[in-house]
Amino acid sequence: MSKPAPKPKTSRVRDLLTKPIRLPQWFASKPAAHAPRIFGFNDERDMVIGEVSARVVAQNLSRGRASLEVLLNETAHHEIARLEKQRDDEVREWLGFWQKVVRKLARMSEAEQRQTLREVVEYMAQDIAGNFDPRVYNFALKTLPGLIAGVMSPRELARGAVMNSGRFALDKLIEISGHVDHFRNLAEVGTMVLVPTHSSNLDSLALGESLARSGLSPAVYGAGKNLFTNPIISFFMHNLGAYRVDRRVKARLYKQVLKAYSCVMIERGYHSLFFPGGTRSRSNMIESRLKLGLAGTGVEAYSRRAVRAKARGEQPRPIFFVPMTINYALVLEAESLIGDYLVEEGRARYIIEDDEFSQLDRWIAFLNRLVGYESACVLRFGRPIDPFGNLVDHRGRSLAPDGRIIDPVRYVSRRGEPVLDPARDAAYTRELGRVIVEHFRRETVIMTTQLVAHVLFRYLIEQTPGSDLFDRMRRRGELRWDHADFVRRYSETRDRLRALADAGEVHMSDHLRTDSAERALERAMGAWDGYHERTVVRLEGEEISLEDPALLLYYQNRLVPWAEGLAGSGEGERAAALEIASFGGAQ
Amino acid sequence: MSEAQEARPLVGIVGGGVFGRALVRAASRTGEVVVWSRRAPSFDLPNVRVSTDVAQLVDAELVLLAVPSRYVSLALDTLGHHLDGGHLLVHVSRGLLDDELRTLSAPMRSLTPCRRVGALAGPVSADLLDAGTPGAGVVGSEFPEVVEAVRAAIGGPTLRIYASSDLRGVELAAALTGILLFTIGVAKRVGFGPGTIGALATRGVAEVSRIGEALGAKPETFHGLACFGDLIAAVGGSQRPEMILGDAIAGGASSEDALAQAGGSVEGIEVAHRVAAFCERRGINAPLITAVSALVSGRLDTATAVRKLMGRQLKRE
């Protein structure tokens, strides 16, 4: 008999620091019957891991031995390449293991190869799987608003009224709008997949807070493994439903496990959250091309539910996608993001290690600036859709464009029978991505800072015909604009935006609807000054000086899809608007 | 009837024009067909059912849409009340819808609940379908089962149906090739030789693939059957209306007379003005299409158009 497959070394220290730390279960009570599904997740965790592992192993074993050998070899080489760059405990634990796999692979029996695959897949699934502890959730709900409010206004902290004032301050700071009731109804009859726009690392906090405030169940979500390195953040992440996504791991097998985990969670009815753009929008443009990635597993999960339900003679429990927009008047990481966009010319780096999110002083400056800006963040729930992009009614039934009720199972059926078909589901996922982009646009809430920046940036383009974007970025403080002319152009542009909003093509924040042009400029400057390190716009007598074209570009980029419709009939303004519209590329 | 024929689900065809009728005859060779057409053409074929009732299409799995693009919205609006996610919907149009050059798959998705959609294009003429002579076409669709269904319906020993996942590219290629065919008609009438026509066709394909790329299509799609294949078929002698129109304009006919000679409505040319305006708006270099737009509307004569095109600054290929 041949020797057993190589085993990885384990590290207790690393386990303690990075693996799920759970509170003792002695005082934990059983979740109530009406409690959200996720409250009982920890009881199911091992089953989920088992199901994920079994599915991925079966999927790979069905492709034959040659394919299995290629997969293990490829995984080993990817992992060795990654671990050789890393300098942490994981190297000691796994590098030797993978080196042995490469050395022994050709001599391994089929049984040994299968066993190696099982071990690796199970480890990956264990590493990815999250936790949810209702006690940690309740604790976080009570304290986080207070802590944020305390940072914003330390005097409140001194008065010892953190809990209430925190809640009050956050209520004022984050406005929730859109189809919240529809969401709440559907969460009772199906599984919700939230797909929001992504501008800032604050998005997760804003979302978590908004779901809780609206009385909605928390959702599971994937978080970058880099966020788990701090033991305190790691503790909260581990216990609030987050699962770990290690973006450094390039092995195909890891992606299979990740997708299987996400799919199994949705299939089992856990509401899930994905940022379908993958990473924060560097340019601040609304995401226009979505790969969906893990969110696409919602389509596969529905197909699997349909196949199982058919065998039982039932209708599958529905899955709903909810496009959401998170709209900020001021973005914490704006300077880093637009800098990255310009430097990388749009090639996204997934992790910016040293942006404003990691700097406490920038947080304080940012939050302080927002205190006087009510509804600085508007979180808007879009209309829920089924996995095939159809709108659904309040009972969760899919609707054809003419309002007729249709059966979503037909989308995954061939000759009347629901079937699994990964190629088909991948195509549905791409189609769903296009539909979500359309919803993103319609559900976008334009903020004052964005429209002010748009009018100013359009003027900059108008005054610098023939220049390229990078040339314009260098024109700091070179251009001045008569304040009265700005007021006229801004008012005209806002009227056009209002017409678009009235036609249902976009939304406007309350301030934007009601503020005069003069007040809007004051409001935008008030938000930018004192937070952004560089002055964005300066008012000098009767003239406006455009000081930072990069930040103007960043804030105005939210309006790219409507640039043509917002321009007047003047030749220069129209040409500038067309140039802005072209930033969005082919639609 | 063979086992394969029995296995093929009902095919629905919308439209009773020349191409629609050819599709009906081709599909009737492989199984049952139901035709929805306001003209209610008659077919002396036992397995073809003709109806003016759109509800008859509900039992079909694949529905082929063979109506001119200006009637497509109307047809889709009606179909939208009956079809659902189980239907596979494929169009054969060479038109574009609006100033943003939207293709027909957009209203197919927005006016009906169908998602598994596709487009059939390439040098597949009504004559070829009727006669069953060897040929090939391409189906653009992201869904493999759509291509399989078209193959099962009209493919066979003499017609090879290739697959492309670039639906938008296939649609744009089919539409924009019509404009290039016009230039071939002009060139032939003027008496230009094969060298000129070769240069015109090659640079024309480069131009339309540039436009396609700006609209999100893959440039390589234009080098396949949907564009290059269609163009070579035209050069080889197929008498497409766009070529007749080009021939008539170059012969000095007025726009109206030329259009009448070409059959009254030429989809490929109707889009020329929109494409030219789009390229100007987006800053896309499209000298050939700009010249076609000017020629068709009578703003330019053939000799001046040739002089202008040849007088442009030289560049890398």
mmCIF file of C-alpha atoms in Angstrom, chain A residues 289 386 388-391 399-402 404 406-407 409-416 421 423-431 434-435 564 578 581-582 585-587, chain B residues 7-9 58 60-61 79-88 100 109-116 142-146 148-149 165 168 213-216 281-282:
data_model
loop_
_atom_site.group_PDB
_atom_site.id
_atom_site.type_symbol
_atom_site.label_atom_id
_atom_site.label_comp_id
_atom_site.label_asym_id
_atom_site.label_seq_id
_atom_site.Cartn_x
_atom_site.Cartn_y
_atom_site.Cartn_z
ATOM 1 C CA ARG A 289 -20.006 46.692 -16.597
ATOM 2 C CA ASP A 386 -35.772 37.787 -10.147
ATOM 3 C CA PHE A 388 -33.478 36.700 -14.877
ATOM 4 C CA GLY A 389 -33.932 40.450 -14.524
ATOM 5 C CA ASN A 390 -37.746 40.519 -14.348
ATOM 6 C CA LEU A 391 -39.483 42.765 -11.869
ATOM 7 C CA LEU A 399 -43.639 39.800 -14.021
ATOM 8 C CA ALA A 400 -43.309 39.997 -17.818
ATOM 9 C CA PRO A 401 -42.873 43.515 -19.279
ATOM 10 C CA ASP A 402 -46.658 43.677 -19.818
ATOM 11 C CA ARG A 404 -48.311 39.318 -16.738
ATOM 12 C CA ILE A 406 -44.720 34.352 -15.477
ATOM 13 C CA ASP A 407 -43.058 31.229 -14.124
ATOM 14 C CA VAL A 409 -38.720 27.985 -13.584
ATOM 15 C CA ARG A 410 -39.240 28.141 -17.371
ATOM 16 C CA TYR A 411 -35.927 30.018 -17.669
ATOM 17 C CA VAL A 412 -33.973 27.060 -16.359
ATOM 18 C CA SER A 413 -36.046 24.435 -18.130
ATOM 19 C CA ARG A 414 -35.397 22.530 -21.321
ATOM 20 C CA ARG A 415 -38.274 20.608 -22.871
ATOM 21 C CA GLY A 416 -40.328 21.331 -19.772
ATOM 22 C CA ASP A 421 -26.555 24.097 -17.145
ATOM 23 C CA ALA A 423 -23.062 27.736 -19.584
ATOM 24 C CA ARG A 424 -26.667 28.880 -19.620
ATOM 25 C CA ASP A 425 -26.470 30.221 -16.074
ATOM 26 C CA ALA A 426 -23.286 32.105 -16.922
ATOM 27 C CA ALA A 427 -25.154 33.784 -19.800
ATOM 28 C CA TYR A 428 -28.076 34.638 -17.493
ATOM 29 C CA THR A 429 -25.574 36.107 -15.052
ATOM 30 C CA ARG A 430 -24.118 38.405 -17.730
ATOM 31 C CA GLU A 431 -27.626 39.447 -18.713
ATOM 32 C CA ARG A 434 -26.709 44.440 -17.664
ATOM 33 C CA VAL A 435 -30.116 44.733 -16.022
ATOM 34 C CA GLU A 564 -25.577 64.872 -22.807
ATOM 35 C CA LEU A 578 -20.185 64.804 -25.299
ATOM 36 C CA ALA A 581 -20.338 61.236 -21.895
ATOM 37 C CA SER A 582 -17.496 59.426 -23.673
ATOM 38 C CA GLY A 585 -17.239 54.151 -22.987
ATOM 39 C CA ALA A 586 -19.515 51.825 -24.943
ATOM 40 C CA GLN A 587 -22.736 50.998 -23.170
ATOM 41 C CA ALA B 7 -37.335 14.833 -31.351
ATOM 42 C CA ARG B 8 -37.204 18.371 -32.728
ATOM 43 C CA PRO B 9 -39.667 20.635 -30.891
ATOM 44 C CA VAL B 58 -46.724 29.480 -27.433
ATOM 45 C CA ALA B 60 -42.938 26.434 -30.021
ATOM 46 C CA GLU B 61 -39.548 26.314 -28.327
ATOM 47 C CA LEU B 79 -45.294 38.503 -28.739
ATOM 48 C CA GLY B 80 -44.538 39.914 -25.294
ATOM 49 C CA HIS B 81 -48.076 39.044 -24.187
ATOM 50 C CA HIS B 82 -47.595 35.356 -24.965
ATOM 51 C CA LEU B 83 -43.956 34.272 -24.756
ATOM 52 C CA ASP B 84 -42.048 33.529 -21.571
ATOM 53 C CA GLY B 85 -38.622 32.500 -20.294
ATOM 54 C CA GLY B 86 -38.886 29.068 -21.887
ATOM 55 C CA HIS B 87 -38.849 30.438 -25.445
ATOM 56 C CA LEU B 88 -35.717 30.916 -27.522
ATOM 57 C CA GLU B 100 -27.556 55.159 -30.436
ATOM 58 C CA ARG B 109 -35.291 41.615 -24.054
ATOM 59 C CA SER B 110 -37.257 44.668 -22.970
ATOM 60 C CA LEU B 111 -40.605 44.004 -24.700
ATOM 61 C CA THR B 112 -40.772 40.282 -24.062
ATOM 62 C CA PRO B 113 -39.723 38.206 -21.043
ATOM 63 C CA CYS B 114 -37.396 36.165 -23.315
ATOM 64 C CA ARG B 115 -33.756 36.175 -22.317
ATOM 65 C CA ARG B 116 -32.397 33.368 -24.459
ATOM 66 C CA GLU B 142 -24.661 33.960 -25.345
ATOM 67 C CA PHE B 143 -26.796 30.868 -24.848
ATOM 68 C CA PRO B 144 -25.460 27.653 -26.416
ATOM 69 C CA GLU B 145 -28.962 26.141 -26.537
ATOM 70 C CA VAL B 146 -30.116 28.940 -28.846
ATOM 71 C CA GLU B 148 -28.323 24.320 -30.999
ATOM 72 C CA ALA B 149 -32.008 25.041 -31.577
ATOM 73 C CA SER B 165 -21.139 34.400 -28.288
ATOM 74 C CA ARG B 168 -24.025 42.423 -30.423
ATOM 75 C CA GLU B 213 -15.791 47.959 -31.116
ATOM 76 C CA ALA B 214 -16.914 51.403 -29.944
ATOM 77 C CA LEU B 215 -20.321 49.852 -29.331
ATOM 78 C CA GLY B 216 -18.974 46.956 -27.299
ATOM 79 C CA ARG B 281 -20.792 62.560 -32.452
ATOM 80 C CA ARG B 282 -18.444 59.994 -30.943
#
